[in-house]
Amino acid sequence: MAVRENSSPSCLYDAVVVGAGIQGSFTAYHLAKRGQKTLLLEQFPLPHTRGSSHGQSRIIRSAYPQDYYVAMMKRAYQLWAELEAEAGTPLQRPTPMLVLGRQQNPEFQSYWQTMQRLDIPHETFTPQALAQKYPEIRPHGGEMAVADLTAGVLYPDKALKAVQEQFRRSGGTVRDGEKVLAILPGSAVTITTNRGEYRAKRLVVTAGPWSSRLLDPLGVQLPLQPLRIHVYYWRAKDSGTRSHVEHLPCFLGINLNQDAHHIYGLPTDEYPGLVKICYHHGSPVEPDRPDQLDRASTVPDLQILQGFVRNYLPGLDPEPAVQEHCLYTNTPDEDFILDRHPRFNNIVIGAGFSGHGFKFAPVVGEILCQLSLGEEPPYNLAHFRISRFPASPKAAL
Ligand SMILES: Cc1cc2nc3c(=O)[nH]c(=O)nc-3n(C[C@H](O)[C@H](O)[C@H](O)COP(=O)(O)OP(=O)(O)OC[C@H]3O[C@@H](n4cnc5c(N)ncnc54)[C@H](O)[C@@H]3O)c2cc1C
Ligand SMILES: O=C(O)[C@@H]1CCCC=N1
């Protein structure tokens, strides 16, 4: 195997980041801005559609039931604006997001109370006010809404391109089509790829659905579950009502009709006249074989969504017009993993973004950069620690 660029001390990298999805790309961007000689490795030729960060729309919002996410979003909005200024292009479009639910529902209450307590600009809609403002939406049984007025639609493909470009401008190197096969810990970490070998003072692993492949041999078994998520786009029944589709806000339905489901939607630019509505859960899958689903554990997402469309958005055709897919990597509590390796503190892990990580990527990248530089990020990271999971037997090293 060829040894690349590590035959002299000057070719030792300050940092190597594995995985050029949105989290790894922002981590590399911050490291390079901090003057670190940084290499970003990606297994597939870029851009690609095989992980979690591709596509043309994601929701950005401040509204979360948990204060710690709201605090991180404050910083994320600042950093998104910085990247937009550097790139000279908008990376999001402001669009309010309705949290829909029953007033008595504890999760709905948490969203609402957090918005009030933390002064997130918001507007509350009684069922009557909701019907007036958004007649396309038909809530049931007294369901109401609170709108996060800071929300919007992010443009993921553009964002990924912009952050990687700015990383390169800061002196960083991206090598795509280069898969990391092995990691050997040490004061300088040795990284073996299908093309060669590198050494780095610090390593950040942001490998999305493939994270366990790299981390298990390093003795950290994380409860990460890759899920296949179907992305559905729906059209108005009557083409004359197309403007109704475009008028819809982003929305997040909490246990609507007293079902256990979370369903979300957003107006998008990628298919003019269609609205994207998805089920926030998917079927377990191997990331290299996303088409092989185990029937026994496949979630009936389409039936659930069709029921929702018929009941809540009767102006839409209940047959989806377009179907795509993407991968989530879930933790059991759906909180992220942002931590140092328990034994090797120059190896940092960012994983388990559980289908809601895109909006946080600028601040996640900053946190992973700070952790890898031995700094303590100014957030409560207790919810993101590896130690929150029950200990599992360690692999031999
Ligand atoms: C359908 C869908 C809708 C979503 N909606 C929202 C939303 O509205 N708002 C929101 O905030 N978030 C949303 N998310 C979540 C968000 O997109 C993800 O949290 C985020 O993209 C995760 O990024 P990542 O960098 O961790 O993973 P990825 O994008 O998967 O990146 C990991 C990268 O690592 C590379 N890699 C893996 N192993 C190796 C290796 N051995 N060597 C080299 N490279 C390697 C992979 O090829 C990949 O490119 C959604 C996700 C999906 C799928
Ligand atoms: O993160 C988001 O905002 C979206 C909507 C809720 C479910 C997952 N992604």
Coordinates of C-alpha atoms and ligand atoms in Angstrom, one line a residue:
M1 CA 0.0 0.0 0.0
A2 CA 1.3 3.5 -0.9
V3 CA 2.1 5.7 2.0
R4 CA 0.8 9.2 1.1
E5 CA 2.1 12.4 2.5
N6 CA 3.3 11.1 5.8
S7 CA 6.9 10.4 5.1
S8 CA 8.1 13.7 6.6
P9 CA 7.0 15.5 9.7
S10 CA 5.7 18.4 7.6
C11 CA 3.1 16.0 6.2
L12 CA 1.6 15.2 9.5
Y13 CA -2.0 16.7 9.5
D14 CA -3.1 18.7 12.4
A15 CA -6.6 17.1 11.9
V16 CA -8.2 14.5 9.7
V17 CA -12.0 14.4 9.5
V18 CA -13.7 11.2 8.2
G19 CA -17.0 11.8 6.3
A20 CA -17.9 14.8 4.2
G21 CA -21.5 15.0 5.1
I22 CA -22.8 18.3 6.5
Q23 CA -21.4 17.5 10.0
G24 CA -17.9 16.6 8.9
S25 CA -17.7 19.4 6.4
F26 CA -18.6 22.0 9.0
T27 CA -16.1 20.4 11.5
A28 CA -13.3 20.6 8.8
Y29 CA -14.4 24.2 8.0
H30 CA -14.0 25.3 11.6
L31 CA -10.7 23.5 12.1
A32 CA -9.2 25.1 9.0
K33 CA -10.4 28.5 10.1
R34 CA -8.6 27.9 13.4
G35 CA -5.4 27.5 11.4
Q36 CA -5.3 23.7 11.6
K37 CA -3.9 21.8 8.6
T38 CA -7.0 19.7 7.9
L39 CA -7.8 16.8 5.6
L40 CA -11.4 15.8 4.9
L41 CA -11.9 12.3 3.7
E42 CA -15.0 11.1 1.9
Q43 CA -15.6 7.5 0.7
F44 CA -17.8 8.4 -2.2
P45 CA -17.2 10.8 -5.1
L46 CA -18.7 14.2 -4.2
P47 CA -21.5 15.2 -4.4
H48 CA -23.4 12.0 -3.6
T49 CA -26.9 10.9 -2.5
R50 CA -26.0 7.9 -0.4
G51 CA -25.9 9.3 3.1
S52 CA -28.1 11.8 5.0
S53 CA -27.0 15.3 3.8
H54 CA -28.2 15.4 0.2
G55 CA -31.3 17.1 -1.2
Q56 CA -32.7 20.5 -1.6
S57 CA -34.8 21.1 1.6
R58 CA -34.5 20.7 5.3
I59 CA -36.3 22.5 8.1
I60 CA -34.4 25.0 10.3
R61 CA -36.2 26.2 13.5
S62 CA -35.5 27.4 17.0
A63 CA -38.5 25.6 18.4
Y64 CA -37.5 22.5 20.4
P65 CA -38.9 21.1 23.6
Q66 CA -35.4 21.0 25.1
D67 CA -33.6 24.3 26.2
Y68 CA -30.2 22.9 25.2
Y69 CA -31.2 22.6 21.6
V70 CA -32.6 26.1 21.6
A71 CA -29.3 27.5 23.0
M72 CA -27.3 25.7 20.2
M73 CA -29.7 27.0 17.5
K74 CA -28.9 30.6 18.5
R75 CA -25.3 30.0 17.6
A76 CA -26.3 27.9 14.5
Y77 CA -28.3 30.8 13.0
Q78 CA -25.3 33.2 13.5
L79 CA -23.0 30.7 11.8
W80 CA -25.4 30.0 8.9
A81 CA -25.5 33.8 8.3
E82 CA -21.7 33.9 8.3
L83 CA -21.5 31.1 5.7
E84 CA -24.1 32.8 3.6
A85 CA -22.1 36.0 3.7
E86 CA -18.8 34.2 2.8
A87 CA -20.4 32.2 0.0
G88 CA -22.4 35.2 -1.3
T89 CA -25.5 33.1 -1.7
P90 CA -28.7 32.5 0.4
L91 CA -28.7 29.0 2.0
Q92 CA -32.2 29.2 3.4
R93 CA -35.6 30.8 2.9
P94 CA -37.6 32.1 6.0
T95 CA -40.9 30.2 6.4
P96 CA -42.8 29.9 9.6
M97 CA -43.1 26.4 11.2
L98 CA -46.4 25.4 12.8
V99 CA -46.2 23.0 15.7
L100 CA -49.6 21.3 15.5
G101 CA -51.2 19.4 18.4
R102 CA -53.6 19.2 21.2
Q103 CA -53.1 21.8 23.9
Q104 CA -53.1 19.1 26.6
N105 CA -50.4 17.0 24.9
P106 CA -47.3 17.2 27.0
E107 CA -44.9 17.4 24.1
F108 CA -46.9 20.1 22.4
Q109 CA -46.9 22.0 25.7
S110 CA -43.1 21.7 26.0
Y111 CA -42.7 23.2 22.5
W112 CA -45.1 26.0 23.4
Q113 CA -43.7 26.7 26.8
T114 CA -40.1 26.7 25.6
M115 CA -41.0 29.3 22.9
Q116 CA -42.6 31.5 25.6
R117 CA -39.8 31.0 28.2
L118 CA -36.9 31.5 25.9
D119 CA -38.5 34.4 23.9
I120 CA -38.5 32.7 20.6
P121 CA -40.6 34.8 18.2
H122 CA -43.9 32.9 17.8
E123 CA -47.6 33.2 17.1
T124 CA -50.3 31.1 18.7
F125 CA -53.3 29.9 16.7
T126 CA -56.5 28.8 18.2
P127 CA -58.3 26.2 16.1
Q128 CA -60.5 29.1 14.6
A129 CA -57.5 31.3 13.9
L130 CA -55.7 28.4 12.3
A131 CA -58.6 27.7 10.0
Q132 CA -58.7 31.3 9.0
K133 CA -55.0 31.6 8.2
Y134 CA -54.4 28.2 6.7
P135 CA -57.8 26.9 5.4
E136 CA -55.9 24.0 3.7
I137 CA -55.2 22.5 7.1
R138 CA -58.1 20.7 8.8
P139 CA -57.1 20.1 12.5
H140 CA -59.2 17.6 14.5
G141 CA -60.6 17.6 18.0
G142 CA -59.6 21.1 19.0
E143 CA -56.0 20.8 17.8
M144 CA -54.2 24.1 17.7
A145 CA -50.9 25.4 16.6
V146 CA -48.0 27.6 17.6
A147 CA -45.8 29.0 14.9
D148 CA -42.0 29.4 15.2
L149 CA -41.4 32.6 13.3
T150 CA -37.7 32.1 13.1
A151 CA -38.1 28.9 11.0
G152 CA -37.2 28.3 7.4
V153 CA -36.2 26.0 4.7
L154 CA -32.5 25.3 4.3
Y155 CA -30.9 24.3 1.0
P156 CA -28.7 21.3 1.8
D157 CA -27.0 20.7 -1.5
K158 CA -26.1 24.4 -1.7
A159 CA -25.0 24.4 1.9
L160 CA -22.7 21.4 1.5
K161 CA -21.1 22.9 -1.6
A162 CA -20.6 26.3 0.1
V163 CA -19.1 24.9 3.3
Q164 CA -16.7 22.7 1.4
E165 CA -15.7 25.6 -0.8
Q166 CA -15.0 27.8 2.2
F167 CA -13.0 25.0 3.8
R168 CA -10.8 24.8 0.7
R169 CA -10.4 28.6 0.7
S170 CA -9.1 28.4 4.3
G171 CA -6.4 26.0 3.1
G172 CA -8.2 22.7 3.8
T173 CA -7.9 19.6 1.6
V174 CA -10.9 17.4 0.5
R175 CA -10.2 13.9 -0.8
D176 CA -13.3 12.2 -2.1
G177 CA -13.7 8.6 -3.4
E178 CA -11.3 7.6 -0.6
K179 CA -12.6 5.3 2.0
V180 CA -11.1 5.0 5.5
L181 CA -10.5 1.3 6.3
A182 CA -8.7 1.4 9.6
I183 CA -7.8 3.8 12.4
L184 CA -4.8 3.2 14.7
P185 CA -4.9 5.4 17.8
G186 CA -1.8 7.1 19.1
S187 CA -0.4 10.5 19.9
A188 CA -0.5 10.7 16.1
V189 CA -3.5 8.7 14.8
T190 CA -2.7 6.6 11.7
I191 CA -5.6 6.5 9.2
T192 CA -5.5 3.8 6.5
T193 CA -7.6 4.3 3.4
N194 CA -8.1 2.4 0.2
R195 CA -5.5 4.7 -1.4
G196 CA -2.9 5.2 1.3
E197 CA -2.1 6.2 4.8
Y198 CA -2.1 9.5 6.8
R199 CA -1.1 10.6 10.2
A200 CA -2.9 13.2 12.2
K201 CA -2.6 14.9 15.6
R202 CA -6.4 14.6 16.0
L203 CA -9.1 12.8 14.3
V204 CA -12.9 13.5 14.0
V205 CA -15.2 10.7 13.0
T206 CA -18.5 12.0 11.4
A207 CA -19.3 9.0 9.3
G208 CA -23.2 9.2 9.5
P209 CA -24.9 5.8 9.1
W210 CA -21.4 4.1 8.7
S211 CA -20.1 5.4 12.1
S212 CA -20.2 2.0 13.9
R213 CA -18.1 0.4 11.2
L214 CA -15.2 2.7 12.2
L215 CA -15.9 3.0 15.9
D216 CA -16.6 -0.6 16.9
P217 CA -12.9 -1.6 16.2
L218 CA -11.9 1.4 18.3
G219 CA -13.7 -0.1 21.3
V220 CA -16.8 2.1 21.3
Q221 CA -20.0 0.3 20.6
L222 CA -22.6 3.0 20.2
P223 CA -26.4 2.2 19.9
L224 CA -26.7 3.7 16.4
Q225 CA -29.5 2.5 14.1
P226 CA -29.4 3.5 10.4
L227 CA -33.0 3.9 9.1
R228 CA -34.3 4.2 5.6
I229 CA -36.6 7.2 5.4
H230 CA -39.0 7.8 2.5
V231 CA -39.4 11.3 1.3
Y232 CA -42.8 11.9 -0.3
Y233 CA -43.9 14.8 -2.4
W234 CA -47.7 15.5 -2.9
R235 CA -49.6 17.5 -5.4
A236 CA -53.0 19.4 -5.1
K237 CA -56.0 17.4 -6.3
D238 CA -57.0 20.3 -8.4
S239 CA -54.2 21.9 -10.4
G240 CA -56.0 25.2 -9.9
T241 CA -55.3 25.0 -6.1
R242 CA -51.5 24.8 -6.7
S243 CA -51.1 28.2 -4.9
H244 CA -52.6 26.6 -1.8
V245 CA -49.7 24.1 -1.8
E246 CA -47.2 26.9 -2.1
H247 CA -48.9 28.9 0.7
L248 CA -48.5 26.1 3.2
P249 CA -45.9 26.7 6.0
C250 CA -43.5 24.2 7.4
F251 CA -45.3 22.0 10.0
L252 CA -44.6 19.4 12.6
G253 CA -47.6 17.4 13.7
I254 CA -47.4 16.0 17.3
N255 CA -49.5 12.9 17.9
L256 CA -52.3 14.3 15.7
N257 CA -55.6 12.6 16.0
Q258 CA -54.1 11.1 19.2
D259 CA -51.9 8.8 17.1
A260 CA -48.3 8.1 18.2
H261 CA -46.9 9.5 15.0
H262 CA -44.8 12.5 14.2
I263 CA -45.4 13.8 10.7
Y264 CA -43.7 16.9 9.2
G265 CA -44.0 18.9 6.0
L266 CA -42.5 21.8 4.2
P267 CA -43.0 23.8 1.0
T268 CA -40.1 23.2 -1.3
D269 CA -38.6 24.5 -4.5
E270 CA -37.3 21.2 -5.9
Y271 CA -40.7 20.2 -7.3
P272 CA -42.7 23.3 -8.0
G273 CA -46.4 22.8 -7.1
L274 CA -45.6 19.8 -4.8
V275 CA -45.4 19.8 -1.0
K276 CA -43.0 17.5 0.9
I277 CA -44.6 15.5 3.7
C278 CA -42.7 12.8 5.6
Y279 CA -43.0 10.4 8.5
H280 CA -40.4 11.0 11.1
H281 CA -39.5 7.3 11.4
G282 CA -38.1 4.7 9.1
S283 CA -37.1 1.1 8.7
P284 CA -33.8 -0.4 9.9
V285 CA -31.3 -0.8 7.1
E286 CA -27.7 -1.6 6.3
P287 CA -26.3 1.7 4.9
D288 CA -24.6 -0.1 2.0
R289 CA -27.8 -1.9 1.1
P290 CA -30.5 0.7 1.5
D291 CA -32.9 -1.2 -0.8
Q292 CA -32.9 -4.4 1.3
L293 CA -35.5 -4.0 3.9
D294 CA -36.5 -6.6 6.5
R295 CA -40.3 -6.9 5.9
A296 CA -40.9 -7.7 9.6
S297 CA -39.5 -4.4 10.7
T298 CA -40.6 -2.2 7.8
V299 CA -42.8 0.8 9.0
P300 CA -46.0 1.4 7.1
D301 CA -45.1 5.0 6.5
L302 CA -47.1 5.4 3.3
Q303 CA -50.3 4.3 4.8
I304 CA -49.8 6.5 7.8
L305 CA -49.0 9.5 5.6
Q306 CA -52.0 8.8 3.3
G307 CA -54.3 8.8 6.3
F308 CA -52.8 12.1 7.4
V309 CA -53.2 13.7 4.0
R310 CA -56.8 12.5 3.7
N311 CA -57.8 13.8 7.1
Y312 CA -55.6 16.9 7.5
L313 CA -54.9 18.2 4.0
P314 CA -57.9 17.1 2.0
G315 CA -57.0 19.4 -0.9
L316 CA -54.0 17.1 -1.7
D317 CA -54.0 14.0 -3.8
P318 CA -53.5 11.1 -1.4
E319 CA -51.2 9.3 -3.9
P320 CA -47.7 10.8 -3.6
A321 CA -46.4 12.3 -6.9
V322 CA -42.7 11.6 -6.1
Q323 CA -40.9 9.3 -3.7
E324 CA -37.2 9.5 -2.8
H325 CA -35.2 8.2 0.1
C326 CA -32.5 9.2 2.6
L327 CA -30.9 7.7 5.8
Y328 CA -31.3 8.7 9.4
T329 CA -28.8 7.5 12.0
N330 CA -30.8 7.2 15.3
T331 CA -29.8 7.0 18.9
P332 CA -32.3 5.5 21.3
D333 CA -33.1 9.0 22.8
E334 CA -32.7 10.8 19.5
D335 CA -30.1 13.1 21.1
F336 CA -26.8 13.4 19.2
I337 CA -23.4 12.0 20.2
L338 CA -20.8 14.8 20.5
D339 CA -17.9 13.5 22.6
R340 CA -14.3 12.5 22.8
H341 CA -13.5 8.8 22.6
P342 CA -13.5 7.4 26.2
R343 CA -9.9 6.3 25.9
F344 CA -8.3 8.3 23.2
N345 CA -8.9 12.0 23.7
N346 CA -7.5 13.1 20.4
I347 CA -10.3 11.1 18.7
V348 CA -13.7 12.9 18.6
I349 CA -17.0 11.5 17.6
G350 CA -20.0 13.3 16.0
A351 CA -22.8 10.8 15.3
G352 CA -26.5 9.9 15.8
F353 CA -28.1 13.0 14.4
S354 CA -31.4 11.1 14.4
G355 CA -33.1 12.9 11.6
H356 CA -32.9 16.4 13.0
G357 CA -29.2 17.4 12.7
F358 CA -28.9 19.4 9.6
K359 CA -29.9 22.8 11.0
F360 CA -27.3 22.4 13.8
A361 CA -24.4 21.5 11.6
P362 CA -22.5 24.9 11.9
V363 CA -22.6 24.7 15.7
V364 CA -22.0 20.9 15.8
G365 CA -18.9 21.5 13.6
E366 CA -17.8 24.2 16.0
I367 CA -18.3 22.0 19.0
L368 CA -16.5 19.0 17.4
C369 CA -13.6 21.4 16.5
Q370 CA -13.4 22.7 20.0
L371 CA -13.5 19.2 21.5
S372 CA -10.7 18.1 19.2
L373 CA -8.6 21.1 20.2
G374 CA -8.9 20.2 23.9
E375 CA -11.3 23.1 24.6
E376 CA -14.6 23.0 26.5
P377 CA -17.5 24.2 24.3
P378 CA -19.9 26.7 26.0
Y379 CA -22.9 24.4 26.0
N380 CA -24.4 21.8 28.3
L381 CA -23.1 18.7 26.5
A382 CA -24.3 16.2 29.1
H383 CA -27.1 15.0 26.8
F384 CA -24.6 14.2 24.0
R385 CA -22.1 12.1 26.0
I386 CA -21.3 8.5 25.2
S387 CA -21.5 7.7 28.9
R388 CA -25.3 8.2 28.9
F389 CA -25.6 4.8 27.3
P390 CA -25.3 1.6 29.4
A391 CA -21.7 0.3 29.1
S392 CA -21.3 -2.4 26.5
P393 CA -18.4 -4.9 26.3
K394 CA -15.3 -3.2 24.8
A395 CA -13.7 -4.6 21.7
A396 CA -10.1 -5.7 22.2
L397 CA -7.6 -3.2 20.9
Ligands
LIG1 C1 -35.3 12.6 4.8 C2 -34.6 13.4 5.8 C3 -35.1 14.6 6.2 C4 -34.4 15.3 7.1 N1 -35.0 16.5 7.5 C5 -34.3 17.3 8.4 C6 -34.7 18.6 8.7 O1 -35.8 19.0 8.2 N2 -34.0 19.4 9.5 C7 -32.8 19.0 10.0 O2 -32.2 19.7 10.8 N3 -32.3 17.7 9.7 C8 -33.0 16.9 8.9 N4 -32.5 15.7 8.6 C9 -31.3 15.2 9.3 C10 -30.0 15.7 8.6 O3 -30.1 15.6 7.2 C11 -28.9 14.8 9.2 O4 -28.9 14.8 10.6 C12 -27.5 15.2 8.7 O5 -27.5 15.3 7.3 C13 -26.5 14.1 9.1 O6 -25.2 14.4 8.6 P1 -23.9 13.6 8.8 O7 -22.8 14.4 8.3 O8 -23.9 13.1 10.2 O9 -24.2 12.2 7.9 P2 -23.9 12.0 6.3 O10 -24.5 13.0 5.5 O11 -24.4 10.6 6.1 O12 -22.4 12.0 6.2 C14 -21.5 11.0 6.6 C15 -20.5 10.9 5.5 O13 -19.4 10.0 5.9 C16 -19.0 9.3 4.8 N5 -18.3 8.1 5.3 C17 -18.8 7.1 6.0 N6 -17.9 6.2 6.2 C18 -16.7 6.6 5.7 C19 -15.4 6.0 5.5 N7 -15.1 4.8 6.1 N8 -14.5 6.7 4.9 C20 -14.8 8.0 4.3 N9 -16.0 8.5 4.4 C21 -17.0 7.8 5.0 C22 -20.3 9.0 4.1 O14 -20.1 8.6 2.8 C23 -21.0 10.3 4.2 O15 -20.8 11.1 3.1 C24 -33.2 14.9 7.7 C25 -32.6 13.7 7.2 C26 -33.3 12.9 6.3 C27 -32.7 11.7 5.8
LIG2 O1 -35.5 18.5 12.2 C1 -36.6 18.9 11.7 O2 -37.0 20.1 11.8 C2 -37.4 18.0 10.8 C3 -38.8 18.0 11.2 C4 -39.1 17.2 12.4 C5 -38.6 15.8 12.1 C6 -37.3 15.7 11.6 N1 -36.8 16.7 10.9

